[in-house]
Amino acid sequence: MKDHAEKEQLQEALLELKRSKERESHLYKENQAILNGLSAISDAQNKEDIFNSLLVVIKKFIHFDNAFVISSSDEKCLSVLASTDDIFNDLTWSFSDLFYRACHNESIILFKPKNTQEFSSLPPELKTELSSVAISGIQSSSGHAVIVLTSRRFGEYSASTKNSLQRFTPLIERAVIDIDYKHRLQSLVDIKTKALHLSKQRFQDFANTVGDWFWETDINFNFSYLAGKKNNETKISSQNLLGLIESESIRKQILTAKHHNKSFNELEWCPEKLNNKVWFSLSGTPYYDEFGVLTGYRGTAKNISARKKRITEIHKAKVEAEKANRAKSQFLAMMSHEIRTPLNAILGMIDVFSGSHLSSEQRQWLDQMETSSQLLLTIISDVLDISRIEAGTFILDEQPIDLIKTIHSAIDYFMVIAQDKGIKLTVTASQDVPINVIADQTRIAQVIFNLVGNAVKFTNNGSVCLNISLSDGDLICFSIKDTGIGIARDITEQLFKPFIQADSSITRQYGGTGLGLSITKRLTELMNGTIEVESLIGEGSTFTVKLPLKEAAPISRKLPIDELIAEISKQYLSVLVAEDNKANQAVMKLLLERQGHQVTLVKNGVEVIQEWSDHNNNYDVILMDVSMPIKDGISATKEIRATGSLIPIVAITGHALREEKKLCIDAGMNDFVSKPIRAKQLKAVLRSLNL
């Protein structure tokens, strides 16, 4: 029994010896870690390195998810010096009893920190980070500092943690003191840097407003510094900035800038004492002392006489250019009128003969005549469009339209052409593409017409595909892909310039003016869209147009033009036609009489007034040419309207500009029809008058 007791005592002694060695080993590791930490802290260059060196040592013996150091130079408020997460950087704590104890050699463990006064007011997202907290602090000659270790796991810290913190006190003290010192040193450096920046800013202000004179004033604009360039012949004798300026408006602007503590830039005036021949420009900016108090202004003055002379010359050149541009536009408009007038006769006769009994060969000749006339009309329209766009007078007519119907109408013309060439022409639209949008129907159709027309023209076999989809959320994308001849990569950038084609031989082989793509690009940009092209020689091309078209409410459906024409009343009208061109007189008479109407012809505005005055009750409508000799259609219309007459008057003109239409409507005309006039168009306009 005795032997057994002795044996147990021996076992306990051996166990205690083992524990003692383990404690000794642990303490050795802690001491070694502390020494390594002190060495690392001594070598650290900034407070972040010091903080990280401290945490490396602590983490070997105490687990934590985050840590931060807070300090204060008084016993009022603690702020963050360093942290492992930026979410702690803007937090502040009042210097409570808890932190007071920590700074007086007491390590503290909090099992439920959110229930304490110090941590209860933290944001909810931070409280989840603080399920367990360990605190240790120091007091030094510069103030108080505390290190806080946090863990997301409840019950992470215990009495052994507290003991470890106590043993790490020398290391924590050294680290926290160094962190505080580095922080204060950095603050001092920041202050000095700011002072240096303010000093550099003064000279930067001079550089930014460089001129013939450099100046600086007090807050009353008395000069404290004034220097001019060596080659400057004009001398400044006044001791006050405002004393130099005769212009009351310039003085007022400077005083207003002072009232609002703002800069004034490029204030221009022409002194009377220099015979109004020399122009000056004055610029200045406020400057402040280190406390942010306005101290005065500094800036420059410039002799800008040469610049004002250049501006005057540029303005004069601009006026001349605009005048030339207007003359060009007027010339093109007149050219359009002069070409459309004979075209009106040609296309009108084609409509007349189309209703005759013709052989297949004769009808084929007639179709060729119409195609050539339409091509000429397209060229005229293209030239006018590009001129109006360049002159800045092109205006979009945006209103709710049926997008899908517009697209189909634009490409119907090419369906037969594609079929004759053996090309498959298809149109697809994604289900999410809005049917009704706000847009200029004519210009949308023109863009698609040009691109699909080019694709069909330059594709000899294969297919042309038009796909409509949504792109980037709110953009409607039109993609025209063909299997045609393709375009060389180095040529694609030139495609959208006026009168440019990829190859001069193309004009001879395929025809065209080279205006279609230029107009398409300009129209796309006017609609705030983009156009791009991808192509390879021999493999085809893909043109992509993206437009920001807004969805519109459903549009009430109108009958197609053919149905409208079919519904035209069979009532025969008495029509007074004012037209000075004999060929057009004959065409108008034939077209109207074939529709059953009675026609009277006159050749100028004076005859219109006379005929209408003599037989005004005999006529249901007047078709009025705008450009006529002796008295034009606008003047004749105004004279008729001045009598109070409401007889319907329709403008017939070779001009296709929006301004021309507005001029006609403002004069009192009921409608506007551009030459060349087709039979269907004539029927439709007469029906629209509800006669």
XYZ file of C-alpha atoms in Angstrom:
691
model
C 0.000 0.000 0.000
C 2.848 2.278 0.897
C 4.623 1.408 -2.343
C 1.505 2.242 -4.300
C 1.229 5.691 -2.625
C 4.866 6.440 -3.324
C 4.390 5.387 -6.917
C 1.434 7.804 -7.309
C 3.457 10.652 -5.797
C 6.254 9.948 -8.217
C 3.807 10.007 -11.157
C 2.380 13.344 -10.004
C 5.882 14.789 -9.610
C 6.785 13.647 -13.114
C 3.549 15.109 -14.514
C 4.188 18.428 -12.761
C 7.727 18.437 -14.115
C 6.342 17.872 -17.643
C 3.864 20.739 -17.202
C 6.626 22.960 -15.899
C 8.761 22.195 -18.951
C 5.804 22.881 -21.258
C 5.174 26.201 -19.511
C 8.862 26.989 -19.726
C 8.838 26.122 -23.461
C 5.713 28.209 -24.029
C 7.206 31.150 -22.131
C 10.426 30.745 -24.103
C 8.445 30.859 -27.355
C 6.536 33.917 -26.139
C 9.736 35.683 -25.071
C 11.424 34.782 -28.339
C 8.396 36.050 -30.262
C 8.414 39.277 -28.233
C 12.129 39.816 -28.965
C 11.540 39.160 -32.686
C 8.586 41.503 -32.590
C 10.633 44.265 -30.925
C 13.293 43.840 -33.582
C 10.699 44.025 -36.371
C 9.079 47.096 -34.822
C 12.486 48.817 -34.594
C 13.012 48.254 -38.327
C 9.485 49.324 -39.363
C 9.228 52.474 -41.520
C 5.633 53.468 -40.866
C 2.774 52.876 -38.482
C 1.193 50.211 -40.701
C 4.394 48.113 -40.596
C 4.630 48.529 -36.802
C 1.011 47.476 -36.383
C 1.419 44.433 -38.633
C 4.621 43.352 -36.824
C 2.758 43.490 -33.494
C -0.166 41.480 -34.846
C 2.140 38.790 -36.277
C 3.469 38.115 -32.755
C 0.083 38.237 -31.028
C -1.606 35.959 -33.556
C 0.837 33.141 -32.741
C -0.680 32.909 -29.283
C -4.074 34.644 -29.427
C -6.582 34.155 -32.252
C -8.441 37.219 -33.587
C -10.383 38.160 -36.710
C -9.726 41.907 -36.541
C -7.698 44.314 -34.474
C -7.384 48.068 -34.108
C -5.495 50.640 -32.049
C -7.262 53.717 -30.670
C -5.608 56.631 -28.893
C -6.219 60.053 -27.384
C -4.044 62.910 -26.163
C -6.622 63.698 -23.466
C -9.297 61.840 -21.508
C -12.188 62.758 -23.829
C -12.229 60.933 -27.119
C -10.348 57.993 -28.669
C -9.876 57.678 -32.441
C -8.426 54.933 -34.640
C -4.681 55.004 -35.389
C -4.431 51.671 -37.242
C -6.752 48.775 -38.049
C -6.978 45.524 -40.005
C -10.220 46.651 -41.692
C -11.226 50.084 -43.019
C -14.700 49.691 -41.479
C -13.206 50.679 -38.094
C -11.297 53.759 -39.302
C -14.107 56.310 -38.944
C -15.232 55.158 -35.475
C -14.621 57.138 -32.272
C -15.081 56.205 -28.589
C -15.474 58.270 -25.479
C -12.751 57.730 -22.858
C -14.841 55.570 -20.486
C -13.984 53.669 -17.312
C -13.353 50.523 -19.375
C -10.595 52.164 -21.401
C -9.257 53.906 -18.291
C -8.731 50.495 -16.623
C -7.133 49.094 -19.777
C -4.637 51.977 -19.849
C -3.665 51.296 -16.220
C -2.140 47.832 -16.626
C -5.352 45.811 -16.719
C -6.083 43.381 -19.548
C -9.840 43.005 -20.076
C -11.921 40.200 -21.621
C -15.506 40.931 -22.789
C -17.741 37.901 -23.376
C -20.741 40.003 -24.516
C -19.275 43.291 -25.788
C -22.537 44.460 -27.413
C -24.036 44.751 -23.915
C -21.344 47.248 -22.818
C -21.718 51.001 -23.126
C -18.637 51.290 -25.355
C -19.798 48.844 -28.057
C -23.607 48.955 -27.814
C -23.972 51.923 -30.186
C -21.928 50.414 -33.024
C -23.635 49.712 -36.387
C -25.295 46.246 -36.614
C -22.848 45.022 -39.263
C -19.967 45.677 -36.840
C -21.551 44.002 -33.852
C -21.381 40.637 -35.648
C -17.610 41.127 -35.822
C -17.401 41.625 -32.047
C -18.751 38.460 -30.417
C -15.637 38.335 -28.213
C -13.255 41.191 -27.372
C -9.850 41.383 -25.654
C -8.486 44.804 -24.616
C -5.094 45.991 -23.409
C -3.754 49.546 -23.134
C -0.989 51.852 -22.014
C -0.532 55.333 -20.618
C 2.364 57.454 -21.836
C 3.524 61.039 -21.703
C 1.749 61.755 -24.999
C -1.611 60.326 -23.920
C -3.538 57.042 -23.799
C -3.691 54.175 -26.291
C -5.639 50.902 -26.430
C -5.342 47.791 -28.615
C -8.611 45.886 -29.231
C -8.699 42.283 -30.529
C -12.038 41.032 -31.871
C -13.421 37.605 -32.756
C -16.666 36.522 -34.414
C -16.795 33.401 -32.180
C -18.518 33.649 -28.811
C -16.290 32.661 -25.874
C -13.081 32.907 -27.874
C -11.144 34.564 -25.063
C -10.477 33.324 -21.505
C -8.248 33.908 -18.498
C -5.246 32.487 -20.384
C -5.821 35.150 -23.064
C -5.749 37.766 -20.367
C -2.474 36.377 -19.001
C -0.919 36.348 -22.485
C -1.914 39.975 -23.008
C -0.296 40.837 -19.683
C 2.945 39.146 -20.769
C 2.804 40.997 -24.111
C 2.453 44.363 -22.348
C 6.071 45.493 -23.028
C 5.716 44.654 -26.717
C 2.271 46.283 -26.970
C 3.542 49.350 -25.137
C 6.504 49.750 -27.455
C 4.387 49.147 -30.578
C 1.570 51.483 -29.575
C 3.988 54.261 -28.602
C 5.759 53.891 -31.956
C 2.442 53.827 -33.857
C 1.348 56.994 -32.069
C 4.707 58.629 -32.766
C 4.610 57.721 -36.452
C 1.027 58.996 -36.660
C 1.962 62.339 -35.134
C 5.024 62.564 -37.341
C 2.898 61.869 -40.430
C 0.425 64.572 -39.356
C 3.292 67.029 -39.048
C 4.578 66.023 -42.486
C 1.064 66.504 -43.896
C 0.903 70.023 -42.456
C 4.279 70.917 -43.924
C 3.313 69.354 -47.243
C 0.118 71.390 -47.329
C 2.085 74.570 -46.653
C 4.464 73.682 -49.462
C 1.499 72.956 -51.748
C -0.017 76.373 -50.966
C 3.298 77.982 -51.801
C 3.534 76.084 -55.092
C -0.102 76.921 -55.835
C 0.741 80.610 -55.848
C 3.180 80.156 -58.681
C 0.840 77.694 -60.377
C -1.869 80.365 -60.347
C 0.533 82.671 -62.144
C 1.342 79.956 -64.684
C -2.336 79.214 -65.325
C -3.158 82.860 -66.002
C 0.076 83.838 -67.705
C -0.094 87.167 -69.526
C 1.674 90.452 -70.139
C 1.475 91.489 -66.467
C 1.607 89.476 -63.236
C -0.124 91.014 -60.259
C -1.173 90.399 -56.674
C -3.444 92.552 -54.492
C -4.836 92.719 -50.994
C -8.563 92.264 -50.376
C -9.161 95.925 -51.379
C -7.404 95.349 -54.724
C -4.401 97.516 -53.829
C -1.324 96.116 -55.595
C 1.133 94.227 -53.400
C 2.985 92.865 -56.429
C 3.068 93.992 -60.069
C 5.469 92.992 -62.824
C 5.307 93.182 -66.595
C 7.159 91.425 -69.373
C 10.408 93.058 -70.462
C 9.181 93.763 -73.990
C 5.885 95.274 -72.797
C 5.666 98.939 -73.882
C 2.490 99.780 -71.917
C 3.252 100.930 -68.361
C 0.845 100.639 -65.415
C 1.051 103.537 -62.981
C -2.079 102.990 -60.867
C -1.688 101.586 -57.347
C -5.114 99.927 -57.424
C -6.456 97.270 -59.807
C -9.903 98.862 -60.087
C -8.260 102.208 -60.834
C -7.059 100.801 -64.151
C -10.541 99.954 -65.396
C -12.917 102.496 -66.897
C -15.689 99.988 -67.661
C -18.343 99.945 -64.949
C -19.570 96.474 -65.980
C -16.037 95.017 -65.603
C -15.699 96.618 -62.160
C -19.049 95.128 -61.156
C -18.003 91.629 -62.273
C -14.777 91.832 -60.241
C -16.605 93.016 -57.103
C -19.246 90.281 -57.567
C -16.455 87.674 -57.810
C -14.957 89.052 -54.584
C -18.334 88.902 -52.834
C -18.664 85.195 -53.668
C -14.942 84.383 -53.218
C -14.703 83.255 -56.849
C -12.275 83.682 -59.732
C -12.866 86.006 -62.669
C -11.551 85.041 -66.087
C -10.922 86.817 -69.376
C -12.730 90.062 -68.535
C -12.231 92.192 -71.653
C -12.328 95.953 -72.078
C -11.051 98.610 -74.476
C -9.748 101.771 -72.674
C -10.974 105.080 -74.033
C -7.648 106.774 -73.234
C -6.003 104.488 -75.803
C -8.522 105.604 -78.458
C -10.383 102.271 -78.219
C -7.650 100.632 -80.322
C -6.138 98.364 -77.670
C -8.000 95.499 -76.007
C -7.082 94.088 -72.591
C -8.096 90.901 -70.780
C -7.956 90.484 -67.011
C -7.964 87.209 -65.054
C -7.626 86.663 -61.324
C -8.161 84.106 -58.591
C -8.553 84.467 -54.799
C -5.842 83.205 -52.460
C -6.100 82.383 -48.759
C -3.871 82.126 -45.689
C -3.247 78.892 -43.774
C -6.500 79.388 -41.839
C -8.609 79.643 -44.998
C -9.151 83.415 -44.731
C -9.287 85.375 -47.997
C -6.082 87.399 -48.275
C -6.398 88.897 -51.740
C -6.300 88.183 -55.460
C -3.541 87.320 -57.905
C -3.563 86.927 -61.661
C -2.550 88.413 -64.986
C -3.478 91.071 -67.518
C -3.052 90.567 -71.265
C -2.991 92.714 -74.368
C -5.439 90.823 -76.592
C -5.650 93.274 -79.481
C -4.189 90.749 -81.945
C -6.579 88.049 -80.761
C -9.605 90.342 -81.080
C -8.487 91.184 -84.611
C -8.267 87.479 -85.473
C -11.717 86.845 -83.961
C -13.156 89.665 -86.074
C -11.549 88.189 -89.180
C -12.816 84.712 -88.314
C -16.336 86.060 -87.737
C -16.203 87.847 -91.069
C -14.996 84.658 -92.783
C -17.779 82.703 -91.066
C -20.397 85.167 -92.268
C -19.014 84.892 -95.798
C -18.994 81.086 -95.562
C -22.595 81.040 -94.332
C -23.551 83.398 -97.130
C -21.861 81.106 -99.657
C -23.535 78.100 -98.071
C -26.944 79.747 -98.348
C -26.211 80.602 -101.971
C -25.260 76.956 -102.575
C -28.446 75.749 -100.903
C -30.523 78.199 -102.961
C -28.784 77.047 -106.117
C -29.395 73.379 -105.286
C -33.019 74.097 -104.444
C -33.439 75.908 -107.748
C -31.649 73.069 -109.558
C -33.994 70.610 -107.871
C -36.981 72.645 -109.018
C -35.717 72.930 -112.576
C -35.048 69.171 -112.810
C -38.226 68.075 -111.029
C -40.389 70.184 -113.353
C -39.540 68.234 -116.560
C -39.476 65.017 -114.520
C -43.035 65.774 -113.539
C -44.007 65.696 -117.209
C -42.033 62.494 -117.865
C -43.424 60.550 -114.911
C -46.893 61.975 -115.501
C -46.851 60.735 -119.080
C -45.640 57.365 -117.839
C -48.715 57.208 -115.553
C -50.927 58.179 -118.511
C -49.455 55.534 -120.798
C -49.541 52.913 -118.014
C -53.313 52.991 -118.248
C -53.232 52.367 -122.002
C -53.249 49.106 -123.871
C -49.562 48.320 -124.327
C -47.655 45.331 -125.579
C -45.307 43.554 -123.197
C -42.314 45.091 -124.984
C -43.794 48.576 -124.732
C -44.576 48.067 -121.045
C -40.977 46.934 -120.506
C -39.738 50.145 -122.173
C -42.075 52.157 -119.970
C -40.759 50.418 -116.834
C -37.200 51.243 -117.870
C -38.175 54.882 -118.352
C -39.739 54.988 -114.881
C -36.701 53.319 -113.270
C -34.345 55.851 -114.888
C -36.559 58.755 -113.844
C -36.784 57.483 -110.271
C -32.990 57.086 -110.162
C -32.563 60.686 -111.277
C -35.074 61.786 -108.630
C -33.130 59.848 -105.958
C -29.876 61.558 -106.975
C -31.527 64.983 -106.706
C -32.902 64.143 -103.258
C -29.488 62.873 -102.109
C -27.715 66.061 -103.201
C -30.333 68.205 -101.440
C -30.177 66.133 -98.268
C -26.384 66.294 -97.995
C -26.486 70.054 -98.620
C -29.105 70.630 -95.918
C -27.219 68.470 -93.429
C -23.947 70.308 -94.051
C -25.729 73.670 -93.745
C -27.263 72.618 -90.406
C -30.818 73.225 -91.625
C -31.902 69.593 -91.616
C -34.679 68.968 -89.046
C -36.099 65.602 -88.019
C -39.885 65.162 -87.972
C -40.272 62.810 -85.008
C -43.684 61.305 -84.198
C -45.162 57.892 -83.329
C -44.634 55.405 -86.175
C -45.113 51.700 -86.827
C -41.472 50.617 -87.025
C -41.984 47.172 -88.550
C -44.391 48.479 -91.184
C -41.959 51.278 -92.031
C -39.114 48.792 -92.530
C -41.185 46.528 -94.774
C -42.365 49.488 -96.852
C -38.742 50.639 -97.259
C -37.512 47.320 -98.650
C -40.546 46.199 -100.675
C -38.978 47.865 -103.705
C -35.961 45.507 -103.483
C -37.947 42.267 -103.120
C -38.562 41.983 -106.874
C -34.990 43.081 -107.697
C -33.551 40.467 -105.325
C -35.844 37.797 -106.765
C -34.756 38.673 -110.315
C -31.090 38.346 -109.276
C -31.721 35.030 -107.529
C -30.901 36.519 -104.107
C -32.781 35.606 -100.937
C -33.858 38.813 -99.144
C -35.181 38.211 -95.599
C -36.281 40.344 -92.656
C -36.353 39.113 -89.048
C -37.222 40.959 -85.848
C -36.782 39.918 -82.215
C -39.967 39.666 -80.160
C -38.718 42.286 -77.679
C -38.382 44.975 -80.384
C -41.176 47.554 -79.911
C -43.575 47.840 -82.836
C -44.379 51.511 -82.257
C -41.595 54.045 -81.654
C -41.001 57.807 -81.730
C -38.984 58.565 -84.877
C -38.826 60.333 -88.230
C -40.509 57.746 -90.445
C -39.061 59.101 -93.684
C -35.486 59.109 -92.395
C -35.696 55.648 -90.803
C -36.980 54.353 -94.139
C -34.236 56.238 -95.988
C -31.466 54.681 -93.859
C -32.803 51.157 -94.341
C -33.546 51.796 -98.030
C -29.948 52.921 -98.655
C -28.312 50.043 -96.764
C -30.545 47.274 -98.125
C -30.306 48.819 -101.612
C -26.492 48.718 -101.458
C -26.552 45.134 -100.158
C -28.802 43.983 -103.006
C -26.833 45.989 -105.580
C -23.435 44.511 -104.599
C -24.624 40.921 -104.052
C -24.693 38.706 -107.131
C -25.602 35.448 -105.376
C -26.452 34.246 -101.893
C -28.539 36.322 -99.525
C -29.231 39.675 -97.890
C -30.550 39.518 -94.317
C -31.992 42.392 -92.291
C -32.228 41.618 -88.570
C -33.840 43.954 -86.030
C -33.046 43.452 -82.342
C -32.506 45.241 -79.037
C -28.919 46.122 -78.117
C -27.504 47.406 -74.812
C -30.968 47.517 -73.260
C -32.544 50.525 -74.972
C -30.958 50.680 -78.437
C -32.685 49.246 -81.496
C -30.132 47.516 -83.704
C -30.564 47.117 -87.478
C -28.082 44.626 -88.929
C -27.874 44.278 -92.731
C -25.707 41.307 -93.716
C -24.968 40.275 -97.292
C -22.849 37.738 -99.164
C -21.742 40.260 -101.773
C -18.435 41.458 -103.169
C -17.184 42.825 -99.835
C -15.064 45.858 -99.045
C -11.313 46.099 -98.436
C -10.492 46.890 -94.798
C -8.372 49.949 -95.661
C -11.307 51.458 -97.582
C -14.072 51.159 -94.946
C -13.151 54.435 -93.195
C -13.612 56.335 -96.481
C -17.033 54.833 -97.249
C -19.050 57.396 -95.310
C -17.512 60.445 -96.996
C -19.535 62.200 -99.740
C -18.936 61.106 -103.341
C -16.603 58.259 -102.218
C -16.918 54.646 -103.378
C -14.670 51.715 -102.545
C -13.417 51.439 -106.136
C -13.813 53.839 -109.080
C -14.743 50.895 -111.283
C -17.791 50.274 -109.083
C -19.446 53.429 -110.392
C -19.135 52.160 -113.928
C -20.288 48.629 -113.087
C -23.017 49.273 -110.506
C -23.853 52.983 -110.809
C -24.501 55.457 -108.022
C -23.165 58.835 -106.838
C -21.438 57.740 -103.654
C -23.814 59.858 -101.528
C -26.016 57.112 -100.053
C -23.708 55.965 -97.245
C -22.650 59.532 -96.410
C -26.292 60.560 -95.988
C -27.016 57.374 -94.051
C -24.218 58.159 -91.576
C -25.305 61.789 -91.191
C -28.949 60.793 -90.649
C -27.912 58.153 -88.114
C -25.884 60.712 -86.160
C -28.755 63.238 -86.306
C -30.908 60.550 -84.644
C -28.168 60.151 -81.951
C -27.248 56.725 -83.314
C -24.145 54.963 -84.641
C -23.268 53.030 -87.787
C -20.488 50.465 -88.187
C -19.331 48.160 -90.970
C -17.490 44.842 -91.026
C -16.465 43.376 -94.346
C -14.085 41.034 -96.159
C -13.363 41.023 -99.869
C -15.326 38.249 -101.559
C -17.200 37.246 -98.367
C -19.718 40.049 -97.921
C -20.423 42.936 -95.572
C -22.411 43.652 -92.424
C -23.655 47.181 -91.706
C -24.950 47.755 -88.163
C -27.037 50.777 -87.185
C -27.987 51.412 -83.539
C -30.630 54.016 -82.720
C -32.024 55.144 -79.323
C -35.700 54.985 -80.329
C -38.254 55.374 -77.546
C -41.303 53.122 -77.501
C -44.601 54.823 -78.343
C -48.234 54.035 -77.600
C -50.064 51.889 -80.199
C -50.963 53.826 -83.343
C -54.486 53.843 -84.694
C -54.324 51.964 -87.976
C -54.898 53.874 -91.236
C -55.820 52.289 -94.519
C -52.935 51.755 -96.973
C -52.684 54.258 -99.812
C -54.096 51.786 -102.346
C -57.167 51.272 -100.158
C -57.511 55.010 -99.652
C -57.419 55.526 -103.387
C -59.988 52.784 -103.881
C -62.290 54.637 -101.480
C -62.019 57.977 -103.269
C -65.398 59.428 -103.990
C -66.574 59.107 -107.566
C -67.688 62.740 -107.407
C -66.219 64.693 -110.293
C -64.533 68.001 -109.402
C -64.008 71.267 -111.182
C -60.269 71.930 -110.877
C -58.416 75.156 -111.651
C -54.765 74.296 -112.453
C -52.136 77.063 -112.339
C -48.977 75.843 -114.135
C -46.640 77.761 -116.437
C -44.927 74.757 -118.058
C -46.853 73.552 -121.123
C -45.724 69.926 -120.796
C -46.839 69.854 -117.170
C -50.124 71.497 -118.109
C -50.768 68.676 -120.549
C -49.842 66.012 -117.994
C -51.988 67.508 -115.225
C -54.931 67.861 -117.604
C -54.620 64.231 -118.789
C -54.228 62.820 -115.250
C -57.194 64.770 -113.862
C -59.494 64.183 -116.839
C -58.769 60.432 -116.686
C -60.037 60.568 -113.106
C -63.223 62.224 -114.392
C -62.540 65.812 -113.281
C -63.150 68.970 -115.292
C -59.921 70.993 -115.751
C -59.242 74.664 -116.506
C -55.626 75.714 -117.157
C -53.956 79.064 -116.434
C -50.252 79.880 -116.610
C -49.541 82.443 -113.835
C -50.844 83.966 -110.632
C -52.512 86.915 -112.323
C -54.603 84.583 -114.480
C -55.479 82.515 -111.401
C -56.881 85.606 -109.658
C -58.748 86.678 -112.774
C -60.247 83.244 -113.480
C -61.163 82.671 -109.840
C -62.732 86.156 -109.558
C -64.796 85.648 -112.692
C -65.959 82.103 -111.936
C -65.127 81.439 -108.295
C -68.315 79.470 -107.691
C -67.452 77.112 -110.546
C -64.290 75.635 -108.940
C -63.986 73.039 -106.175
C -60.184 73.225 -105.776
C -57.126 75.106 -107.089
C -53.880 73.230 -107.837
C -51.341 76.066 -107.589
C -47.797 75.913 -108.939
C -45.564 77.886 -106.547
C -42.988 79.192 -109.055
C -44.745 81.080 -111.868
C -43.923 84.259 -113.815
C -45.652 87.631 -113.275
C -47.259 86.496 -109.991
C -46.127 83.400 -108.085
C -48.393 80.913 -106.340
C -47.653 82.199 -102.808
C -48.679 85.772 -103.692
C -51.774 84.580 -105.540
C -52.838 82.437 -102.555
C -52.416 85.308 -100.096
C -54.536 87.544 -102.344
C -57.312 84.943 -102.540
C -57.240 84.360 -98.763
C -57.386 88.122 -98.154
C -60.902 88.096 -99.613
C -62.009 85.556 -96.977
C -62.368 82.723 -99.495
C -61.913 79.186 -98.133
C -61.570 77.420 -101.493
C -59.085 74.506 -101.084
C -55.656 75.359 -102.562
C -52.943 72.717 -103.009
C -49.329 73.780 -103.636
C -47.617 72.118 -106.604
C -43.862 72.736 -106.449
C -40.550 71.409 -107.634
C -38.969 72.392 -104.308
C -38.680 69.561 -101.792
C -37.507 71.503 -98.737
C -39.366 71.648 -95.417
C -39.025 75.441 -95.460
C -40.909 75.577 -98.780
C -43.781 73.546 -97.350
C -44.014 75.816 -94.305
C -44.051 78.860 -96.572
C -46.988 77.402 -98.507
C -48.980 76.466 -95.406
C -48.314 79.881 -93.807
C -49.606 81.556 -96.972
C -52.948 79.757 -96.522
C -52.596 76.685 -98.735
C -54.312 73.506 -97.570
C -51.698 70.977 -98.679
C -48.354 70.587 -100.398
C -47.314 68.192 -103.182
C -43.772 67.944 -104.564
C -43.100 67.308 -108.218
C -43.045 64.900 -109.903
C -46.704 64.190 -109.186
C -47.988 60.654 -109.732
C -51.559 59.612 -110.468
C -52.000 57.860 -107.103
C -50.578 60.846 -105.249
C -52.965 63.197 -107.037
C -55.981 61.052 -106.160
C -54.917 60.820 -102.528
C -54.418 64.560 -102.055
C -57.807 65.401 -103.604
C -59.499 62.856 -101.358
C -57.761 64.271 -98.269
C -59.486 67.622 -98.877
C -62.871 65.946 -98.158
C -64.505 67.698 -101.106
